Tab-separated table of C-alpha atoms (C1' of nucleotides) in Angstrom:
chain	number	residue	atom	x	y	z
A	624	LEU	CA	0.000	0.000	0.000
A	625	LYS	CA	1.445	3.312	-1.089
A	626	SER	CA	2.032	6.109	1.388
A	627	ILE	CA	2.961	9.738	0.978
A	628	ILE	CA	5.667	11.108	3.236
A	629	HIS	CA	6.047	14.852	3.655
A	630	ILE	CA	9.371	16.046	4.980
A	631	ASP	CA	9.607	19.562	6.340
A	632	PHE	CA	12.912	20.981	7.526
A	633	ASN	CA	12.349	22.837	10.771
A	634	SER	CA	13.385	26.516	10.798
A	635	TYR	CA	15.457	25.612	7.784
A	636	PHE	CA	17.812	28.565	7.236
A	637	ALA	CA	18.238	29.047	10.956
A	638	THR	CA	19.179	25.441	11.737
A	639	ILE	CA	21.635	25.367	8.842
A	640	GLU	CA	23.338	28.425	10.273
A	641	GLN	CA	23.404	26.847	13.714
A	642	GLN	CA	24.784	23.603	12.368
A	643	ALA	CA	27.495	25.524	10.527
A	644	ASN	CA	28.429	27.827	13.388
A	645	PRO	CA	28.572	26.419	16.948
A	646	ARG	CA	28.401	29.924	18.388
A	647	LEU	CA	24.860	30.259	17.138
A	648	ARG	CA	23.652	26.997	18.651
A	649	GLY	CA	21.117	27.231	21.412
A	650	LYS	CA	20.728	30.944	20.765
A	651	PRO	CA	17.794	32.954	19.437
A	652	ILE	CA	18.793	33.770	15.884
A	653	GLY	CA	16.975	35.246	12.946
A	654	VAL	CA	17.998	34.919	9.314
A	655	THR	CA	17.379	38.026	7.252
A	656	GLY	CA	16.497	38.213	3.615
A	657	GLY	CA	18.312	41.249	2.372
A	658	ASP	CA	20.160	44.264	3.671
A	659	ARG	CA	19.946	44.457	7.374
A	660	ASP	CA	19.064	48.126	7.587
A	661	SER	CA	16.405	48.119	4.909
A	662	ARG	CA	12.788	47.177	5.334
A	663	THR	CA	13.229	43.463	5.494
A	664	VAL	CA	11.684	40.513	7.271
A	665	LEU	CA	13.013	37.307	8.775
A	666	GLY	CA	13.307	34.352	6.434
A	667	ALA	CA	13.671	32.041	9.406
A	668	ALA	CA	13.923	32.077	13.191
A	669	SER	CA	15.572	29.455	15.377
A	670	VAL	CA	13.473	27.463	17.866
A	671	GLU	CA	15.044	29.493	20.643
A	672	ALA	CA	13.888	32.704	18.992
A	673	LYS	CA	10.433	31.289	18.329
A	674	LYS	CA	10.083	30.459	22.003
A	675	LEU	CA	10.603	34.135	22.721
A	676	GLY	CA	7.862	35.166	20.312
A	677	VAL	CA	9.802	35.700	17.101
A	678	ARG	CA	8.055	34.495	13.961
A	679	THR	CA	9.156	33.852	10.410
A	680	GLY	CA	8.100	36.816	8.316
A	681	MET	CA	8.413	39.327	11.143
A	682	ASN	CA	10.078	42.602	10.312
A	683	LEU	CA	13.344	43.337	12.061
A	684	TYR	CA	11.899	46.095	14.186
A	685	ASP	CA	9.254	43.818	15.708
A	686	ALA	CA	11.668	40.928	16.081
A	687	LYS	CA	14.011	43.130	18.101
A	688	LYS	CA	11.120	44.446	20.122
A	689	VAL	CA	9.957	41.017	21.302
A	690	CYS	CA	13.487	39.638	21.516
A	691	PRO	CA	16.183	42.288	22.063
A	692	GLN	CA	18.926	39.656	22.329
A	693	ILE	CA	18.174	38.188	18.878
A	694	ILE	CA	21.250	37.472	16.771
A	695	LEU	CA	20.714	38.430	13.155
A	696	VAL	CA	22.432	36.447	10.451
A	697	ARG	CA	22.577	37.499	6.821
A	698	GLY	CA	20.938	34.774	4.746
A	699	ASP	CA	22.772	33.046	1.917
A	700	SER	CA	20.352	31.434	-0.508
A	701	ASP	CA	23.074	29.699	-2.520
A	702	LYS	CA	24.238	27.932	0.597
A	703	TYR	CA	20.725	26.753	1.427
A	704	LEU	CA	20.172	25.502	-2.093
A	705	GLU	CA	23.404	23.568	-1.870
A	706	CYS	CA	22.269	22.028	1.421
A	707	THR	CA	18.946	21.051	-0.129
A	708	LYS	CA	20.796	19.215	-2.893
A	709	ARG	CA	22.704	17.238	-0.312
A	710	PHE	CA	19.522	16.332	1.501
A	711	LEU	CA	17.925	15.209	-1.734
A	712	ASN	CA	20.946	13.041	-2.285
A	713	ILE	CA	20.165	11.334	1.000
A	714	LEU	CA	16.443	11.099	0.366
A	715	LYS	CA	16.754	9.567	-3.072
A	716	ASN	CA	17.994	6.416	-1.370
A	717	TYR	CA	14.524	5.853	-0.005
A	718	SER	CA	12.418	6.503	-3.097
A	719	PRO	CA	12.913	8.073	-6.542
A	720	TYR	CA	9.403	9.480	-6.362
A	721	LEU	CA	10.498	12.736	-4.785
A	722	GLU	CA	8.619	15.940	-5.358
A	723	ILE	CA	10.560	19.056	-4.468
A	724	PHE	CA	7.858	21.314	-3.136
A	725	SER	CA	10.073	24.157	-1.983
A	726	ILE	CA	13.596	24.711	-0.766
A	727	ASP	CA	12.785	23.024	2.536
A	728	GLU	CA	9.921	20.648	1.751
A	729	VAL	CA	9.761	17.350	-0.072
A	730	PHE	CA	7.007	14.855	-0.806
A	731	MET	CA	7.923	11.237	-1.291
A	732	GLU	CA	5.897	8.249	-2.328
A	733	VAL	CA	6.861	4.893	-0.851
A	734	GLU	CA	5.518	1.409	-1.433
A	735	SER	CA	5.563	0.149	2.135
A	736	ASP	CA	6.834	0.646	5.686
A	737	PRO	CA	6.494	4.430	5.763
A	738	LEU	CA	7.128	4.576	9.495
A	739	LYS	CA	10.348	2.637	9.235
A	740	ILE	CA	11.485	4.793	6.337
A	741	ALA	CA	10.627	8.005	8.220
A	742	LEU	CA	12.655	6.918	11.225
A	743	GLU	CA	15.562	5.916	9.026
A	744	ILE	CA	15.516	9.271	7.273
A	745	LYS	CA	15.649	11.113	10.588
A	746	ASP	CA	18.482	8.916	11.749
A	747	HIS	CA	20.333	9.291	8.484
A	748	ILE	CA	20.155	13.080	8.586
A	749	ARG	CA	21.220	13.165	12.218
A	750	LYS	CA	24.290	11.055	11.503
A	751	LYS	CA	25.273	12.603	8.185
A	752	VAL	CA	24.468	16.239	8.881
A	753	GLY	CA	24.249	16.769	12.605
A	754	GLU	CA	21.988	17.286	15.571
A	755	TRP	CA	20.863	20.781	14.724
A	756	VAL	CA	19.094	20.216	11.471
A	757	THR	CA	15.870	18.369	12.181
A	758	VAL	CA	12.851	17.440	10.117
A	759	SER	CA	9.198	17.070	10.901
A	760	ILE	CA	7.721	14.190	8.963
A	761	GLY	CA	4.099	13.596	8.104
A	762	ILE	CA	2.818	10.323	6.722
A	763	SER	CA	-0.557	9.839	5.151
A	764	TYR	CA	-2.469	8.454	2.212
A	765	ASN	CA	-2.320	11.672	0.172
A	766	LYS	CA	-0.257	14.826	-0.165
A	767	ARG	CA	-2.423	17.326	1.641
A	768	MET	CA	-2.899	15.163	4.701
A	769	SER	CA	0.772	14.266	4.884
A	770	LYS	CA	1.597	17.957	4.784
A	771	LEU	CA	-0.894	18.658	7.523
A	772	ALA	CA	0.579	15.776	9.534
A	773	SER	CA	4.110	17.143	9.336
A	774	ALA	CA	2.885	20.508	10.600
A	775	LEU	CA	1.286	19.036	13.710
A	776	TYR	CA	4.445	18.445	15.658
A	777	LYS	CA	7.505	20.651	15.424
A	778	PRO	CA	10.408	20.426	15.637
A	779	ASP	CA	11.558	16.887	14.945
A	780	GLY	CA	8.014	15.551	14.672
A	781	LEU	CA	6.604	12.366	13.231
A	782	VAL	CA	2.866	12.052	12.696
A	783	TRP	CA	0.983	9.413	10.714
A	784	ILE	CA	-2.586	10.060	9.641
A	785	GLN	CA	-3.636	6.608	8.593
A	786	ASP	CA	-7.089	6.952	7.076
A	787	PRO	CA	-9.874	9.419	6.287
A	788	MET	CA	-11.468	8.824	9.682
A	789	ALA	CA	-8.327	9.891	11.470
A	790	ALA	CA	-8.012	12.752	9.007
A	791	GLN	CA	-11.474	14.058	9.828
A	792	TRP	CA	-10.782	13.816	13.534
A	793	ILE	CA	-7.660	15.932	13.040
A	794	LEU	CA	-9.366	18.351	10.646
A	795	ASP	CA	-12.125	19.009	13.149
A	796	ARG	CA	-9.440	20.274	15.506
A	797	THR	CA	-7.644	22.347	12.880
A	798	GLU	CA	-8.174	25.970	11.866
A	799	LEU	CA	-9.359	26.402	8.288
A	800	ASP	CA	-6.264	28.286	7.174
A	801	GLU	CA	-3.839	25.817	8.675
A	802	ILE	CA	-4.266	23.559	5.685
A	803	CYS	CA	-2.363	24.056	2.455
A	804	GLY	CA	-4.783	25.706	0.029
A	805	ILE	CA	-6.780	27.932	2.356
A	806	GLY	CA	-5.269	31.347	2.931
A	807	HIS	CA	-6.766	34.215	4.843
A	808	ARG	CA	-8.945	35.394	1.938
A	809	ILE	CA	-10.726	32.101	1.409
A	810	LYS	CA	-10.980	31.610	5.153
A	811	GLN	CA	-12.705	34.965	5.449
A	812	ARG	CA	-15.097	34.160	2.630
A	813	LEU	CA	-15.944	30.850	4.282
A	814	ILE	CA	-16.561	32.587	7.588
A	815	ASN	CA	-18.831	35.067	5.825
A	816	MET	CA	-20.809	32.065	4.594
A	817	GLY	CA	-21.136	30.830	8.174
A	818	ILE	CA	-18.451	28.167	7.776
A	819	HIS	CA	-16.033	28.433	10.675
A	820	ASP	CA	-14.396	25.022	10.730
A	821	PHE	CA	-13.955	21.826	8.768
A	822	LYS	CA	-16.991	20.267	10.380
A	823	SER	CA	-19.273	22.884	8.916
A	824	LEU	CA	-17.330	22.888	5.652
A	825	ARG	CA	-18.029	19.158	5.416
A	826	ALA	CA	-21.701	19.837	5.959
A	827	SER	CA	-21.835	22.345	3.084
A	828	PRO	CA	-23.299	20.964	-0.118
A	829	LEU	CA	-20.973	20.746	-3.079
A	830	SER	CA	-23.342	22.855	-5.159
A	831	SER	CA	-23.066	25.867	-2.868
A	832	LEU	CA	-19.266	25.579	-2.697
A	833	LEU	CA	-19.108	25.379	-6.484
A	834	SER	CA	-21.293	28.419	-6.920
A	835	SER	CA	-19.191	30.451	-4.494
A	836	PHE	CA	-15.714	29.210	-5.422
A	837	LYS	CA	-16.118	27.821	-8.960
A	838	SER	CA	-13.825	24.871	-9.560
A	839	TYR	CA	-12.057	25.498	-6.266
A	840	GLY	CA	-15.268	24.507	-4.510
A	841	GLN	CA	-14.556	20.884	-5.368
A	842	ILE	CA	-11.133	21.147	-3.755
A	843	LEU	CA	-12.629	22.625	-0.588
A	844	TYR	CA	-15.229	19.873	-0.565
A	845	ASP	CA	-12.497	17.241	-0.791
A	846	MET	CA	-10.340	19.001	1.802
A	847	ALA	CA	-13.019	18.724	4.460
A	848	ARG	CA	-13.103	14.978	3.882
A	849	GLY	CA	-9.351	14.520	3.974
A	850	GLU	CA	-9.325	13.715	0.268
A	851	ASP	CA	-6.797	14.947	-2.250
A	852	LYS	CA	-6.346	13.614	-5.737
A	853	SER	CA	-3.258	15.615	-6.656
A	854	PRO	CA	-0.396	13.374	-7.759
A	855	ILE	CA	3.231	13.421	-6.740
A	856	VAL	CA	5.149	15.197	-9.491
A	857	PRO	CA	8.672	13.795	-9.260
A	858	PHE	CA	11.498	16.251	-9.818
A	859	TRP	CA	12.319	14.703	-13.163
A	860	GLU	CA	8.830	15.542	-14.423
A	861	LYS	CA	8.630	19.057	-13.078
A	862	PRO	CA	7.763	21.496	-15.850
A	863	GLU	CA	10.212	24.126	-16.955
A	864	ILE	CA	10.098	27.413	-15.120
A	865	LYS	CA	7.313	29.674	-16.407
A	866	SER	CA	8.380	33.125	-15.318
A	867	VAL	CA	11.403	35.012	-14.084
A	868	GLY	CA	10.954	38.025	-11.891
A	869	HIS	CA	12.438	40.250	-9.245
A	870	ARG	CA	10.975	42.782	-6.912
A	871	HIS	CA	12.433	45.308	-4.576
A	872	THR	CA	11.085	47.296	-1.700
A	873	LEU	CA	12.871	50.630	-1.464
A	874	ASN	CA	14.437	51.642	1.804
A	875	GLU	CA	12.170	54.666	1.733
A	876	ASN	CA	9.132	55.436	-0.345
A	877	THR	CA	10.165	57.668	-3.185
A	878	GLN	CA	8.745	59.811	-5.967
A	879	GLU	CA	12.153	60.604	-7.412
A	880	LEU	CA	12.165	59.546	-11.038
A	881	LEU	CA	15.886	58.863	-11.044
A	882	LYS	CA	15.724	56.492	-8.092
A	883	ILE	CA	12.746	54.711	-9.584
A	884	LYS	CA	14.490	54.329	-12.920
A	885	GLN	CA	17.539	52.914	-11.193
A	886	VAL	CA	15.434	50.206	-9.595
A	887	PHE	CA	13.761	49.426	-12.915
A	888	TYR	CA	17.140	49.166	-14.518
A	889	LYS	CA	18.570	46.904	-11.872
A	890	LEU	CA	15.572	44.569	-11.806
A	891	THR	CA	15.332	44.243	-15.569
A	892	GLU	CA	19.059	43.568	-15.899
A	893	LEU	CA	18.847	40.837	-13.259
A	894	ILE	CA	15.915	39.271	-15.073
A	895	ALA	CA	17.640	39.445	-18.441
A	896	ARG	CA	20.775	37.883	-17.045
A	897	ARG	CA	18.818	34.994	-15.623
A	898	LEU	CA	16.928	34.522	-18.877
A	899	ARG	CA	20.205	34.350	-20.765
A	900	SER	CA	21.707	31.886	-18.319
A	901	LYS	CA	18.654	29.679	-18.833
A	902	LYS	CA	18.829	30.256	-22.586
A	903	MET	CA	15.274	31.512	-22.580
A	904	VAL	CA	13.426	34.480	-24.044
A	905	GLY	CA	10.138	35.848	-22.776
A	906	LYS	CA	7.457	37.986	-24.367
A	907	THR	CA	5.135	39.033	-21.534
A	908	VAL	CA	6.389	41.780	-19.261
A	909	SER	CA	4.472	42.294	-16.011
A	910	LEU	CA	4.862	45.181	-13.622
A	911	TRP	CA	3.569	45.384	-10.083
A	912	THR	CA	4.102	48.323	-7.736
A	913	ARG	CA	2.952	49.304	-4.286
A	914	ASP	CA	2.414	52.826	-3.058
A	915	GLN	CA	2.843	54.224	0.450
A	916	ASN	CA	-0.526	52.754	1.469
A	917	PHE	CA	0.568	49.299	0.326
A	918	GLU	CA	-1.971	49.554	-2.488
A	919	GLY	CA	-0.907	47.625	-5.546
A	920	ILE	CA	-1.142	48.689	-9.149
A	921	GLY	CA	0.463	47.304	-12.257
A	922	GLY	CA	-0.076	45.950	-15.709
A	923	GLN	CA	1.331	43.741	-18.348
A	924	THR	CA	2.223	43.936	-21.985
A	925	THR	CA	3.485	41.779	-24.781
A	926	ILE	CA	6.677	42.417	-26.684
A	927	LYS	CA	8.882	40.588	-29.131
A	928	PRO	CA	10.424	37.601	-27.293
A	929	THR	CA	13.621	38.851	-25.708
A	930	ASP	CA	16.381	38.297	-23.184
A	931	ASP	CA	17.571	41.882	-23.519
A	932	GLY	CA	17.410	43.921	-20.329
A	933	LEU	CA	16.866	47.171	-22.148
A	934	GLU	CA	13.842	45.858	-24.049
A	935	ILE	CA	12.327	44.630	-20.800
A	936	TYR	CA	13.148	47.937	-19.162
A	937	LYS	CA	11.401	49.916	-21.902
A	938	ALA	CA	8.266	47.790	-21.762
A	939	ALA	CA	8.095	47.854	-17.964
A	940	PHE	CA	8.706	51.564	-17.719
A	941	GLU	CA	6.070	52.315	-20.315
A	942	LEU	CA	3.584	50.351	-18.232
A	943	PHE	CA	4.651	52.386	-15.226
A	944	ASN	CA	4.182	55.683	-17.062
A	945	ASN	CA	0.617	54.672	-17.906
A	946	PHE	CA	-0.543	54.956	-14.338
A	947	TRP	CA	2.082	56.761	-12.283
A	948	ARG	CA	0.886	60.143	-11.025
A	949	ARG	CA	4.066	60.919	-9.111
A	950	GLN	CA	2.778	59.343	-5.912
A	951	PRO	CA	5.535	57.884	-3.691
A	952	ILE	CA	6.448	54.316	-4.564
A	953	ARG	CA	7.230	51.661	-1.977
A	954	MET	CA	7.842	48.539	-4.048
A	955	ILE	CA	8.557	47.715	-7.666
A	956	GLY	CA	8.280	44.217	-9.074
A	957	ILE	CA	8.887	43.114	-12.634
A	958	SER	CA	8.562	39.695	-14.143
A	959	VAL	CA	8.834	38.146	-17.573
A	960	SER	CA	6.674	35.194	-18.555
A	961	ASN	CA	5.560	33.331	-21.645
A	962	LEU	CA	9.033	31.883	-21.899
A	963	LYS	CA	10.495	29.685	-24.583
A	964	PRO	CA	13.981	28.506	-25.480
A	965	SER	CA	15.979	31.253	-27.155
A	966	LYS	CA	17.156	28.871	-29.858
A	967	PRO	CA	14.675	26.429	-31.337
A	968	PHE	CA	15.427	22.745	-30.979
A	969	ASN	CA	17.147	21.229	-33.929
A	970	LEU	CA	14.374	19.046	-35.227
A	971	THR	CA	15.086	15.750	-36.821
A	972	PHE	CA	12.495	13.458	-38.223
A	973	LEU	CA	14.383	10.304	-37.453
A	974	GLU	CA	12.363	9.353	-34.491
A	975	ASP	CA	14.869	7.047	-32.824
A	976	GLU	CA	17.642	9.531	-33.074
A	977	LEU	CA	15.354	12.202	-31.735
A	978	ARG	CA	14.461	10.148	-28.730
A	979	GLN	CA	18.071	9.351	-27.939
A	980	GLN	CA	18.942	13.001	-28.218
A	981	LYS	CA	16.132	13.988	-25.899
A	982	ILE	CA	17.022	11.410	-23.290
A	983	ILE	CA	20.585	12.671	-23.201
A	984	GLN	CA	19.458	16.277	-22.959
A	985	THR	CA	17.069	15.332	-20.222
A	986	LEU	CA	19.698	13.601	-18.152
A	987	ASP	CA	22.052	16.528	-18.689
A	988	LYS	CA	19.476	18.934	-17.416
A	989	VAL	CA	18.778	16.930	-14.314
A	990	ASN	CA	22.454	16.538	-13.626
A	991	ASP	CA	23.181	20.189	-14.241
A	992	ARG	CA	20.527	21.095	-11.765
A	993	PHE	CA	21.313	18.665	-9.039
A	994	GLY	CA	25.005	18.089	-9.439
A	995	GLU	CA	25.884	15.076	-7.400
A	996	PHE	CA	22.214	14.192	-7.206
A	997	THR	CA	22.767	12.339	-10.388
A	998	LEU	CA	20.461	10.415	-12.641
A	999	LYS	CA	21.803	7.513	-14.555
A	1000	ARG	CA	19.816	6.052	-17.352
A	1001	GLY	CA	17.883	3.032	-16.269
A	1002	VAL	CA	19.315	2.942	-12.790
A	1003	LEU	CA	17.069	5.251	-10.891
A	1004	ILE	CA	14.142	5.521	-13.199
A	1005	GLY	CA	14.152	1.946	-14.310
A	1006	SER	CA	11.979	1.944	-17.370
A	1007	GLN	CA	12.142	3.546	-20.744
A	1008	LYS	CA	8.490	4.340	-20.355
A	1009	VAL	CA	9.085	6.797	-17.569
A	1010	ILE	CA	11.911	8.441	-19.404
A	1011	ARG	CA	9.686	8.927	-22.400
A	1012	LYS	CA	7.116	10.523	-20.214
A	1013	ALA	CA	9.799	12.991	-19.255
A	1014	ASN	CA	10.642	13.770	-22.860
A	1015	PRO	CA	10.034	17.475	-23.315
A	1016	PHE	CA	8.636	16.916	-26.791
A	1017	LEU	CA	6.127	14.340	-25.722
A	1018	SER	CA	4.795	15.893	-22.597
A	1019	ASP	CA	5.985	19.480	-22.771
A	1020	ARG	CA	7.609	18.999	-19.433
A	1021	ARG	CA	11.186	19.782	-18.669
A	1022	PHE	CA	13.404	19.574	-15.731
A	1023	LYS	CA	13.865	22.299	-13.258
A	1024	ILE	CA	12.747	23.202	-9.797
B	610	DT	C1'	1.025	41.912	12.589
B	611	DC	C1'	2.204	47.860	9.134
B	612	DT	C1'	3.715	43.732	5.977
B	613	DG	C1'	10.456	40.746	1.692
B	614	DG	C1'	11.095	38.158	-2.354
B	615	DG	C1'	10.540	34.156	-5.411
B	616	DG	C1'	7.130	31.700	-7.704
B	617	DT	C1'	2.338	29.041	-9.402
B	618	DC	C1'	-2.448	28.604	-11.037
B	619	DC	C1'	-7.217	30.199	-12.190
B	620	DT	C1'	-11.030	33.140	-14.210
B	621	DA	C1'	-13.112	36.326	-17.256
B	622	DG	C1'	-13.875	39.450	-20.934
B	623	DG	C1'	-12.514	41.419	-25.333
B	624	DA	C1'	-10.035	41.214	-29.789
B	625	DC	C1'	-9.335	38.756	-33.691
B	626	DC	C1'	-9.469	34.919	-36.998
B	627	DC	C1'	-11.721	31.347	-39.720
C	830	DT	C1'	-29.627	43.930	-43.871
C	831	DC	C1'	-27.611	41.392	-39.347
C	832	DT	C1'	-25.401	37.672	-38.171
C	833	DG	C1'	-23.088	31.652	-35.488
C	834	DG	C1'	-19.598	29.073	-33.151
C	835	DG	C1'	-14.965	27.601	-32.019
C	836	DG	C1'	-10.291	28.664	-31.003
C	837	DT	C1'	-6.391	31.458	-29.450
C	838	DC	C1'	-4.128	35.428	-27.687
C	839	DC	C1'	-4.025	39.287	-24.614
C	840	DT	C1'	-4.834	41.928	-20.343
C	841	DA	C1'	-6.509	42.384	-15.709
C	842	DG	C1'	-7.078	40.690	-11.392
C	843	DG	C1'	-7.335	37.352	-7.581
C	844	DA	C1'	-5.631	33.669	-4.685
C	845	DC	C1'	-2.245	30.605	-3.049
C	846	DC	C1'	2.507	28.580	-1.594
C	847	DC	C1'	7.238	28.891	0.927
DNA sequence: TCTGGGGTCCTAGGACCC
DNA sequence: TCTGGGGTCCTAGGACCC
């Protein structure tokens, strides 16, 4: 009987820093996103900091207010990505059906003995990495419930929700927005409908959920019953990235054209550089800004597919000019979507040759991405069938997280 | 709670083409 | 005259995740 295991690294960035630096161990630390003196928030807080009231996502001012002794560490996303690769290298020993959900979360499908596997994984990480990096593991019969299970006990938790009956018992003791898929907006709309918990959500007829939430009504209906049909999407079937964007919150709100243009320039150059490194061009340019009241306004436009920063800059700035009335700007975000490879594939009509070529490209991509987390043909995946499923031409899916 | 930065997916209406 | 139906692209906006 198949089980889904959800592995969640506790206070990920913070525990990595503590593992790396003994002086930080046992201390309340916070990992910052960007410049320390700008308007930034914590990307992670250690358990010690959390005990004192610090939360992930808190701004530095509040974090210092509740915890004056907090030690702030400048985050290093490359380092964390590298760590994640090493963890994946460990996890792939237990099942190839790994879905990388985010930098610190993984779903895994296993055929049997999920409890044994979960304990082994914890042990393995402890021995190979150290005491400070811990995981909370949730086991269940689908993704959503395994994710809920892993959230129930932190840090270093292990919870198994065995069947829909157990799931409903848990759900009836869970806040609506604690489950993956209900944020504060949908929660509020549910409350406005008189639905305050999963018990009353379960009692709501499908028809009324569908009329209020369209297709998402079905998902809410399933959620209340502990059901979830979404499949594991293993890393080697993950679709290619669909957009590349950057945003920046200015240290101070500004109406100075020069400063604004500088941010536009910087963001668009960063985007263009990343597009070029991925050998992609994009044709939809989206702009999103916030003013001093945190109100958002933006737009999007279509241009000739490009990886040129200046072209993106021009399109984005024109969008900005359409609505800007010289009010102070707090945040500027730009992203490019509708991506495709900058050079078309060299098509051949010899089908066999084509397939061989694609398999090699596919393996290269996976290996480029994961480094030592290496795929070898036939070893990990096993069957030609699965590899063909991963063929970008056949399924329009490529390999990136 | 005064709110960073990187993404994904969905819906809906209008333009345009055949 | 006034006019169908299907498909795709584009823009806007909303919601979610970590």
